[in-house]
Short mmCIF file of C-alpha atoms in Angstrom, two decimals:
data_model
loop_
_atom_site.label_atom_id
_atom_site.label_comp_id
_atom_site.label_asym_id
_atom_site.label_seq_id
_atom_site.Cartn_x
_atom_site.Cartn_y
_atom_site.Cartn_z
CA MET A 1 254.17 179.57 119.13
CA LYS A 2 254.85 178.43 122.66
CA LYS A 3 251.29 177.08 122.72
CA TYR A 4 251.92 175.06 119.45
CA ILE A 5 255.04 173.56 120.81
CA VAL A 6 253.68 172.49 124.20
CA PHE A 7 250.56 171.02 122.32
CA ALA A 8 253.09 168.91 119.98
CA PHE A 9 254.84 167.81 123.12
CA ILE A 10 251.56 166.55 124.80
CA ALA A 11 250.52 165.07 121.63
CA ALA A 12 253.82 163.02 121.55
CA VAL A 13 253.34 161.80 125.08
CA THR A 14 249.65 160.86 124.13
CA ALA A 15 250.74 159.02 121.10
CA ALA A 16 253.41 157.18 123.29
CA LEU A 17 250.74 156.02 125.81
CA CYS A 18 248.26 154.94 123.10
CA LEU A 19 250.58 152.01 122.66
CA LEU A 20 250.21 150.46 126.07
CA PRO A 21 247.53 147.96 126.79
CA ARG A 22 243.70 148.97 127.17
CA ALA A 23 241.91 149.08 130.44
CA PHE A 24 240.02 145.59 131.17
CA LEU A 25 236.25 145.40 131.38
CA ALA A 26 235.78 143.75 135.00
CA LEU A 27 232.97 142.04 136.75
CA ALA A 28 232.91 141.62 140.42
CA ASN A 29 230.96 139.62 143.10
CA SER A 30 227.60 140.60 144.58
CA ALA A 31 227.78 142.72 147.63
CA ASP A 32 225.30 143.83 150.29
CA ARG A 33 224.31 147.39 150.06
CA TYR A 34 222.14 147.38 153.15
CA TRP A 35 219.92 144.70 155.16
CA HIS A 36 217.35 144.30 157.83
CA SER A 37 215.77 141.59 159.76
CA GLU A 38 212.47 140.99 161.47
CA SER A 39 213.99 141.95 164.92
CA GLU A 40 214.62 145.54 163.88
CA SER A 41 212.08 148.33 164.12
CA ALA A 42 210.57 149.23 160.81
CA GLY A 43 212.81 151.26 158.71
CA VAL A 44 216.05 150.73 160.55
CA LEU A 45 218.72 149.62 157.89
CA HIS A 46 222.28 148.16 158.37
CA ARG A 47 224.76 149.08 155.80
CA GLY A 48 227.45 146.54 156.80
CA ASP A 49 228.35 143.34 158.50
CA CYS A 50 225.48 141.43 156.72
CA PRO A 51 225.08 138.03 158.78
CA LEU A 52 224.46 136.10 155.52
CA GLU A 53 227.08 133.35 154.77
CA VAL A 54 228.11 132.12 151.34
CA THR A 55 228.33 128.38 151.72
CA HIS A 56 229.34 127.86 148.02
CA GLU A 57 229.61 129.81 144.85
CA LYS A 58 229.78 128.68 141.21
CA LEU A 59 231.09 130.81 138.52
CA THR A 60 230.16 129.80 135.07
CA PHE A 61 231.88 131.61 131.98
CA ASP A 62 229.88 130.78 128.93
CA ILE A 63 231.99 131.98 125.96
CA PRO A 64 230.84 130.36 122.61
CA SER A 65 232.01 133.44 120.74
CA PHE A 66 234.23 136.62 120.81
CA PRO A 67 232.93 139.91 119.89
CA ASP A 68 233.57 141.73 116.77
CA TYR A 69 234.58 145.30 117.30
CA PHE A 70 233.29 146.32 113.83
CA SER A 71 230.08 144.56 113.78
CA GLY A 72 226.88 146.40 113.26
CA GLU A 73 223.83 146.36 115.92
CA GLU A 74 222.24 143.44 114.07
CA GLU A 75 225.10 141.17 114.56
CA PHE A 76 226.05 142.56 117.92
CA GLU A 77 222.79 141.69 119.36
CA LYS A 78 223.55 138.13 118.50
CA TYR A 79 226.64 138.13 120.76
CA ASP A 80 225.93 135.92 123.72
CA SER A 81 228.87 135.31 125.87
CA SER A 82 227.97 135.69 129.54
CA VAL A 83 228.96 134.77 133.09
CA THR A 84 226.81 133.45 135.76
CA ALA A 85 227.55 133.59 139.48
CA GLU A 86 225.34 131.09 141.62
CA TYR A 87 225.53 131.73 145.21
CA THR A 88 224.35 129.43 147.88
CA PHE A 89 223.42 131.82 150.88
CA PHE A 90 222.68 130.61 154.51
CA ASN A 91 221.08 132.65 157.26
CA PRO A 92 222.63 131.46 160.63
CA THR A 93 220.37 133.79 162.66
CA GLU A 94 217.15 133.53 164.36
CA HIS A 95 215.38 136.16 162.13
CA ALA A 96 214.79 136.43 158.48
CA VAL A 97 217.24 138.60 156.73
CA THR A 98 216.17 140.93 153.84
CA ALA A 99 219.27 142.21 151.90
CA ARG A 100 219.55 144.58 149.32
CA LEU A 101 222.40 143.49 146.97
CA ALA A 102 224.26 145.03 144.21
CA PHE A 103 226.40 143.09 141.54
CA PRO A 104 228.81 145.07 139.53
CA PHE A 105 229.51 143.81 136.16
CA GLY A 106 231.93 146.41 134.37
CA LYS A 107 231.78 149.24 132.27
CA PRO A 108 229.47 149.63 128.98
CA SER A 109 231.19 147.44 126.29
CA GLU A 110 233.52 149.57 123.78
CA PHE A 111 232.28 147.19 121.24
CA GLY A 112 228.75 148.30 121.20
CA ASN A 113 228.74 151.57 123.12
CA ASP A 114 227.11 153.56 120.28
CA LEU A 115 224.24 151.04 120.22
CA LYS A 116 220.72 152.06 121.78
CA TRP A 117 219.57 148.70 122.96
CA ASP A 118 220.10 147.21 126.33
CA ASP A 119 222.51 144.24 126.55
CA THR A 120 221.02 143.22 129.95
CA GLU A 121 217.62 142.44 128.82
CA ARG A 122 218.02 138.79 128.21
CA TYR A 123 219.86 137.96 131.32
CA ASP A 124 218.19 137.31 134.81
CA VAL A 125 218.59 137.45 138.44
CA CYS A 126 217.18 134.47 140.06
CA VAL A 127 216.38 133.28 143.54
CA ASN A 128 215.64 129.48 144.01
CA GLY A 129 215.12 129.27 140.07
CA ALA A 130 212.76 131.87 139.68
CA ALA A 131 213.56 135.32 138.16
CA VAL A 132 213.18 138.26 140.53
CA GLU A 133 213.04 142.09 139.66
CA LYS A 134 216.41 143.67 139.17
CA ARG A 135 217.35 147.22 138.49
CA LEU A 136 220.10 148.31 136.29
CA ARG A 137 222.18 151.03 138.11
CA HIS A 138 225.22 153.12 137.07
CA THR A 139 228.04 154.81 139.06
CA TYR A 140 230.89 156.90 137.94
CA CYS A 141 234.08 154.74 137.94
CA SER A 142 237.38 155.93 136.30
CA ARG A 143 239.13 152.68 136.85
CA TYR A 144 242.08 152.14 134.69
CA TYR A 145 244.41 149.22 133.91
CA GLY A 146 246.30 148.29 137.05
CA ASP A 147 243.92 150.04 139.31
CA ASP A 148 242.31 148.04 142.16
CA PHE A 149 238.56 147.81 142.39
CA ASN A 150 237.52 148.95 146.14
CA ALA A 151 234.13 147.48 146.82
CA GLU A 152 233.46 149.78 149.77
CA ASN A 153 234.45 152.86 147.59
CA GLU A 154 232.41 151.92 144.74
CA LEU A 155 229.23 150.87 146.79
CA GLU A 156 229.33 154.40 148.39
CA LYS A 157 228.68 155.88 144.97
CA LEU A 158 225.63 153.68 144.48
CA CYS A 159 223.26 156.32 146.11
CA ASP A 160 219.40 156.31 146.15
CA GLU A 161 219.34 160.10 146.21
CA LYS A 162 220.77 163.25 144.31
CA ILE A 163 224.38 163.67 145.86
CA SER A 164 225.75 166.91 146.83
CA ARG A 165 229.53 167.06 146.61
CA TRP A 166 231.48 170.44 147.53
CA PHE A 167 229.36 173.21 145.92
CA PHE A 168 227.86 170.87 143.44
CA THR A 169 224.21 170.29 144.42
CA PRO A 170 221.05 169.87 142.73
CA GLN A 171 220.00 173.33 143.31
CA THR A 172 223.40 174.92 142.33
CA ALA A 173 222.90 177.82 139.88
CA VAL A 174 224.26 177.57 136.22
CA THR A 175 224.22 180.58 134.19
CA TYR A 176 224.81 180.19 130.41
CA TYR A 177 225.91 182.78 127.87
CA THR A 178 225.31 182.25 124.01
CA TYR A 179 227.61 183.66 121.56
CA ARG A 180 227.64 183.89 117.72
CA VAL A 181 230.65 184.80 115.71
CA HIS A 182 230.65 187.16 112.78
CA GLY A 183 232.66 189.64 110.72
CA ILE A 184 235.72 187.73 110.27
CA ALA A 185 237.46 188.16 106.84
CA SER A 186 237.26 184.99 104.51
CA GLU A 187 241.07 184.84 104.04
CA GLY A 188 244.04 186.33 105.89
CA GLY A 189 247.29 184.35 104.63
CA ASN A 190 249.06 181.11 105.25
CA ASP A 191 248.64 181.34 109.19
CA TRP A 192 245.04 182.57 108.90
CA SER A 193 243.16 180.26 111.53
CA PRO A 194 241.20 182.68 113.64
CA TYR A 195 240.94 182.01 117.27
CA ALA A 196 238.84 183.59 120.10
CA SER A 197 240.16 184.29 123.46
CA ALA A 198 238.74 185.57 126.72
CA THR A 199 240.26 186.37 130.23
CA LEU A 200 237.98 185.03 133.07
CA PRO A 201 238.40 185.47 136.76
CA LYS A 202 239.34 182.36 138.84
CA SER A 203 237.35 180.99 141.66
CA ASP A 204 237.65 177.94 143.72
CA THR A 205 233.70 177.90 143.94
CA ARG A 206 232.97 178.05 140.23
CA ARG A 207 233.67 175.98 137.34
CA ILE A 208 233.25 177.01 133.58
CA VAL A 209 232.01 174.62 130.94
CA MET A 210 232.25 175.43 127.31
CA SER A 211 230.26 173.90 124.26
CA GLU A 212 233.43 174.57 122.12
CA TYR A 213 236.65 174.32 123.98
CA ASP A 214 240.14 174.22 122.50
CA GLY A 215 242.35 175.26 125.35
CA CYS A 216 242.67 176.99 128.63
CA GLU A 217 245.72 178.58 130.32
CA THR A 218 245.54 178.84 134.16
CA LEU A 219 247.25 181.54 135.67
CA SER A 220 247.68 182.69 139.48
CA ASP A 221 244.46 184.67 139.64
CA ARG A 222 242.71 184.45 136.20
CA LEU A 223 242.03 181.92 133.11
CA LYS A 224 242.63 182.23 129.60
CA ALA A 225 239.95 180.24 127.51
CA GLY A 226 239.61 179.99 123.74
CA PHE A 227 238.24 178.18 120.58
CA TRP A 228 238.79 178.27 116.94
CA ALA A 229 236.43 180.86 115.48
CA GLU A 230 234.45 181.03 112.03
CA ASN A 231 231.65 183.13 110.95
CA GLY A 232 228.21 181.71 112.06
CA LYS A 233 229.60 179.44 114.80
CA GLU A 234 227.60 179.51 118.08
CA ILE A 235 229.29 178.57 121.42
CA CYS A 236 227.70 178.51 124.85
CA VAL A 237 229.57 179.29 128.20
CA TYR A 238 228.13 177.79 131.32
CA THR A 239 229.13 178.92 134.96
CA VAL A 240 228.62 176.44 137.49
CA GLY A 241 228.51 177.83 141.10
CA GLU A 242 229.66 181.23 141.89
CA PRO A 243 228.45 183.62 138.81
CA LEU A 244 230.90 185.74 136.91
CA PRO A 245 230.92 189.42 137.47
CA LYS A 246 230.13 190.06 133.97
CA PRO A 247 229.61 188.09 130.69
CA PRO A 248 233.05 186.90 128.93
CA GLU A 249 234.30 189.40 126.27
CA TRP A 250 236.20 187.72 123.47
CA THR A 251 238.96 188.93 121.43
CA LEU A 252 239.63 187.59 117.99
CA TYR A 253 243.21 186.67 116.81
CA SER A 254 244.74 185.73 113.40
CA ASN A 255 245.58 182.34 114.81
CA GLY A 256 246.34 180.47 118.13
CA SER A 257 249.23 182.27 118.88
CA GLN A 258 247.01 185.29 119.87
CA LEU A 259 249.72 187.68 118.61
CA LYS A 260 247.69 189.78 116.03
CA CYS A 261 244.15 190.83 116.65
CA ILE A 262 241.68 190.80 113.80
CA ASP A 263 238.45 192.46 112.85
CA GLY A 264 235.40 190.52 113.63
CA LYS A 265 233.10 189.96 116.56
CA VAL A 266 231.83 187.39 119.00
CA GLU A 267 228.62 188.65 120.12
CA LEU A 268 226.31 187.86 123.15
CA VAL A 269 223.04 186.93 121.79
CA ASN A 270 221.44 184.96 124.77
CA THR A 271 221.67 184.45 128.41
CA GLY A 272 219.87 182.53 131.13
CA GLU A 273 219.97 180.40 134.20
CA THR A 274 219.18 176.91 135.11
CA SER A 275 219.83 174.36 137.99
CA PHE A 276 222.76 172.21 138.14
CA TYR A 277 220.57 169.06 138.16
CA GLU A 278 218.93 170.24 134.83
CA PHE A 279 222.35 171.07 133.33
CA ALA A 280 223.83 167.75 134.51
CA THR A 281 221.11 165.49 133.07
CA SER A 282 220.90 167.64 129.63
CA LYS A 283 223.08 165.02 127.93
CA LEU A 284 221.40 161.96 129.54
CA PRO A 285 221.04 159.13 126.76
CA GLU A 286 217.58 158.92 125.26
CA SER A 287 217.76 155.17 125.34
CA GLY A 288 216.13 154.99 128.79
CA ASN A 289 218.54 152.51 130.28
CA ILE A 290 220.17 155.01 132.79
CA MET A 291 218.21 156.51 135.81
CA PRO A 292 218.47 160.18 135.63
CA ASP A 293 219.52 160.44 139.11
CA ASP A 294 222.26 157.83 138.54
CA TRP A 295 223.51 160.06 135.49
CA TYR A 296 223.36 163.26 137.67
CA ASN A 297 225.41 161.57 140.50
CA ALA A 298 227.93 160.22 137.91
CA VAL A 299 228.28 163.79 136.28
CA THR A 300 228.95 165.33 139.81
CA GLU A 301 231.40 162.77 140.50
CA ALA A 302 233.03 163.57 137.15
CA PHE A 303 233.29 167.27 138.09
CA CYS A 304 234.80 166.26 141.47
CA ALA A 305 237.33 163.88 139.87
CA GLU A 306 238.45 166.79 137.59
CA ILE A 307 238.69 169.23 140.54
CA ALA A 308 241.92 170.66 139.47
CA TYR A 309 240.55 172.07 136.19
CA TYR A 310 238.66 175.34 136.16
CA VAL A 311 237.40 175.02 132.59
CA HIS A 312 235.87 171.87 130.89
CA GLY A 313 234.60 170.84 127.56
CA ILE A 314 230.91 170.04 127.69
CA ASP A 315 231.32 166.73 126.05
CA TYR A 316 233.59 165.31 128.73
CA VAL A 317 232.09 166.27 132.07
CA LEU A 318 228.43 166.01 131.02
CA ASN A 319 228.81 162.74 129.11
CA PRO A 320 230.67 160.07 131.50
CA ALA A 321 229.14 157.18 129.40
CA ASP A 322 232.57 155.48 128.95
CA ARG A 323 233.28 156.01 132.80
CA LEU A 324 230.23 154.22 134.08
CA MET A 325 230.17 151.02 136.32
CA ARG A 326 227.11 148.97 135.67
CA TRP A 327 225.43 147.15 138.35
CA TYR A 328 222.33 144.83 139.10
CA GLU A 329 220.49 145.79 142.19
CA TYR A 330 218.09 143.25 143.70
CA SER A 331 216.56 142.14 146.91
CA LEU A 332 217.07 138.77 148.65
CA VAL A 333 215.09 137.34 151.47
CA VAL A 334 216.55 134.38 153.47
CA PRO A 335 214.41 133.03 156.31
CA ALA A 336 215.98 132.24 159.73
CA GLY A 337 218.22 129.09 159.51
CA ALA A 338 217.42 128.60 155.96
CA THR A 339 219.47 128.40 152.75
CA VAL A 340 218.66 130.25 149.44
CA THR A 341 220.12 129.92 146.06
CA ASN A 342 220.87 133.05 144.29
CA SER A 343 221.99 133.31 140.52
CA VAL A 344 223.07 136.42 138.60
CA CYS A 345 223.83 136.33 134.81
CA ALA A 346 225.61 139.29 133.05
CA PRO A 347 227.04 140.01 129.53
CA LEU A 348 230.61 139.19 129.45
CA TYR A 349 233.28 141.36 127.47
CA PRO A 350 236.79 140.86 127.09
CA SER A 351 239.72 143.11 126.37
CA ILE A 352 241.48 142.36 123.03
CA ASP A 353 245.25 142.09 122.94
CA GLY A 354 245.93 142.67 119.21
CA TRP A 355 249.84 142.16 119.82
CA TYR A 356 249.11 138.33 119.06
CA GLU A 357 248.25 136.64 115.80
CA PRO A 358 245.45 135.64 116.20
CA PRO A 359 244.40 138.05 118.93
CA VAL A 360 244.22 137.04 122.59
CA TYR A 361 241.00 137.99 124.54
CA ASP A 362 241.58 138.75 128.22
CA TYR A 363 238.78 138.44 130.86
CA GLU A 364 238.84 139.71 134.37
CA TYR A 365 236.48 138.61 137.54
CA LEU A 366 237.13 140.21 140.87
CA LEU A 367 236.73 137.79 143.52
CA SER A 368 237.99 140.06 146.36
CA PRO A 369 234.61 141.83 146.81
CA ALA A 370 233.07 138.50 148.15
CA LYS A 371 235.34 138.88 151.31
CA ARG A 372 232.61 141.10 152.62
CA TRP A 373 230.29 138.33 153.50
CA SER A 374 230.56 137.01 157.03
CA ALA A 375 231.77 133.59 156.03
CA PHE A 376 232.76 132.04 152.49
CA GLY A 377 232.92 128.33 151.72
CA SER A 378 233.89 126.65 148.58
CA LEU A 379 234.33 128.05 145.00
CA ASP A 380 233.84 126.23 141.58
CA ILE A 381 234.79 128.10 138.41
CA GLU A 382 233.98 126.66 135.01
CA ILE A 383 234.99 128.18 131.70
CA VAL A 384 232.72 126.66 128.98
CA THR A 385 234.44 127.40 125.68
CA LEU A 386 235.76 125.55 122.63
CA ARG A 387 238.69 128.21 122.40
CA TYR A 388 242.03 127.68 123.91
CA LEU A 389 243.08 128.88 127.51
CA THR A 390 246.40 130.64 127.12
CA ASP A 391 246.88 132.07 130.56
CA ALA A 392 244.95 131.75 133.82
CA ASN A 393 247.28 134.01 136.12
CA GLY A 394 248.45 131.01 138.17
CA PHE A 395 245.00 129.40 138.65
CA GLY A 396 245.21 125.69 138.12
CA PHE A 397 242.51 124.89 135.55
CA GLU A 398 242.03 121.41 134.37
CA LYS A 399 240.85 120.60 130.70
CA THR A 400 237.31 119.22 130.51
CA GLU A 401 234.99 118.11 127.69
CA ARG A 402 233.13 121.33 128.15
CA GLY A 403 236.11 123.49 128.45
CA TYR A 404 238.06 124.21 131.76
CA ALA A 405 237.22 123.73 135.34
CA LEU A 406 238.67 124.53 138.86
CA SER A 407 237.52 123.83 142.33
CA LEU A 408 238.76 125.87 145.49
CA ASN A 409 238.36 125.72 149.22
CA GLY A 410 237.52 129.38 150.08
CA LEU A 411 238.52 132.40 148.15
CA PRO A 412 241.91 132.85 146.45
CA GLU A 413 244.32 135.75 147.32
CA SER A 414 244.15 137.20 143.96
CA ASP A 415 241.27 138.05 141.55
CA LEU A 416 240.46 136.02 138.48
CA ARG A 417 242.35 136.66 135.31
CA PHE A 418 242.41 134.56 132.14
CA SER A 419 242.98 134.50 128.41
CA LEU A 420 241.45 132.76 125.51
CA CYS A 421 242.57 132.52 121.70
CA GLU A 422 241.54 130.64 118.84
CA VAL A 423 244.82 128.73 118.82
CA GLN A 424 246.81 127.09 121.56
CA ASN A 425 250.06 129.00 121.01
CA PRO A 426 249.47 132.54 119.34
CA LYS A 427 252.26 134.18 117.82
CA SER A 428 253.55 137.27 119.65
CA VAL A 429 254.09 140.36 117.57
CA HIS A 430 256.38 141.79 120.34
CA ASN A 431 258.05 140.50 123.47
CA TYR A 432 256.28 141.53 126.54
CA GLY A 433 259.21 140.75 128.75
CA SER A 434 261.64 142.78 126.71
CA PRO A 435 262.62 146.10 127.76
CA LEU A 436 261.69 147.43 124.16
CA TRP A 437 258.00 147.36 125.24
CA VAL A 438 258.80 150.19 127.59
CA ILE A 439 261.84 151.59 125.57
CA ILE A 440 259.87 152.15 122.33
CA PRO A 441 257.10 154.22 123.47
CA ILE A 442 259.60 156.40 125.38
CA ALA A 443 261.90 156.61 122.44
CA VAL A 444 258.89 157.83 120.26
CA THR A 445 257.99 160.49 122.84
CA VAL A 446 261.65 161.87 122.92
CA LEU A 447 262.17 161.80 119.06
CA ILE A 448 259.16 163.93 118.79
CA ALA A 449 259.59 166.13 121.95
CA LEU A 450 263.20 167.09 121.48
CA PRO A 451 262.78 169.23 118.46
CA CYS A 452 259.75 170.88 120.09
CA VAL A 453 262.02 171.76 123.14
CA PHE A 454 264.85 172.87 120.77
CA ALA A 455 262.63 175.15 118.86
CA LEU A 456 261.02 176.57 122.14
CA ALA A 457 264.80 177.27 123.34
CA VAL A 458 265.49 179.24 120.19
CA LEU A 459 262.41 181.08 120.27
CA LEU A 460 262.96 182.31 123.82
CA ARG A 461 266.44 183.18 123.09
CA TYR A 462 265.44 185.06 120.11
CA LYS A 463 262.87 187.15 122.09
CA LYS A 464 265.52 187.99 124.85
CA THR A 465 267.99 189.27 122.08
CA PRO A 466 267.82 193.02 121.70
CA GLN A 467 266.41 194.04 118.44
#
């Protein structure tokens, strides 16, 4: 009963939070991963303080259309909004500089994340007008609305080798146990919802992953994990790191309250061992767009991000597709005393604010990573669109025949955020400036949670009363 009450409270909080705005899809400037020059010994690389200067940058947001969340693959492939960043690099040194650059351009779009095609194939990275080889890279990035993008931290995740974190290494042993449920009666009353539970030893050098995971109770020295059981169901329990002293033993109950045991069996049918690398890449998408080592590194980072939890569901930690930052990686050679033009084009997706009629489409471009360059000159920004600019976050855009334009001497203090809409003055469904925007979700939470807390108090008092 207590478990149901706690679950109801969590569900209420979750429902309230779902009313808040969604996270933005962000793009950011190119940054140097490492560089070397002719004067350096072969194989010696510099990972910071690249001497290249950006004398000019032009940002062009080409937005002929808005994405349709409900469109199918055929329609979505026609979506062609993009951003192009064109840099003019100058090498002030007496030696040619070869730089390995990385351009982050956001997480995979929520609008087409189930599609198998690569939406970057039709966009190029060019040097002096000629297309150059680019690699699509991915890193783990759990950036949420309001979080700052830290170029230094994110670049650290862009590794050329398999990473090791804590006890997670490519060679770490993973033991798996496969179980099958059978022998449960077909009916057992109104509260009949069979549930299997096992008590597991707790360890800071072990994580447990379950293919079927419906809750875990973390105690001081042990764990209680469980799943909803039915005849014929197979589940697999994986232990990453320190092995378990023995395979888990499951007890069947009539429901999730775990008060009444029932007949039936959760039988161990198979056991085996694999490496953490093989385990981490077992759910690598078949599309071929993601490098196996990038996926492994992202899964490892996902485990470490959830380090406070001892038991995980397999679909969350082994499939971080919705938490990946995408990058273009490419090389740039700038001769001594020379100037080179480098352009990067990437797909552009907005966040949709449905609290307006018609909806408002929000875009974000992170200018701050460009501060890594040794010098930065002027910046021109153009938004090519037939839509209306409803908000520019303080940037003073001017209306042009093609859309909107802005010229700046140097980098601004803030990153670029702007909003577009089909009409000039969309009608707000709610008032963002009103306290109601904060009060309403809290009120919903309280109205649902209070009866749950009251029921819990009554239950605890009833248990303390002598029978």
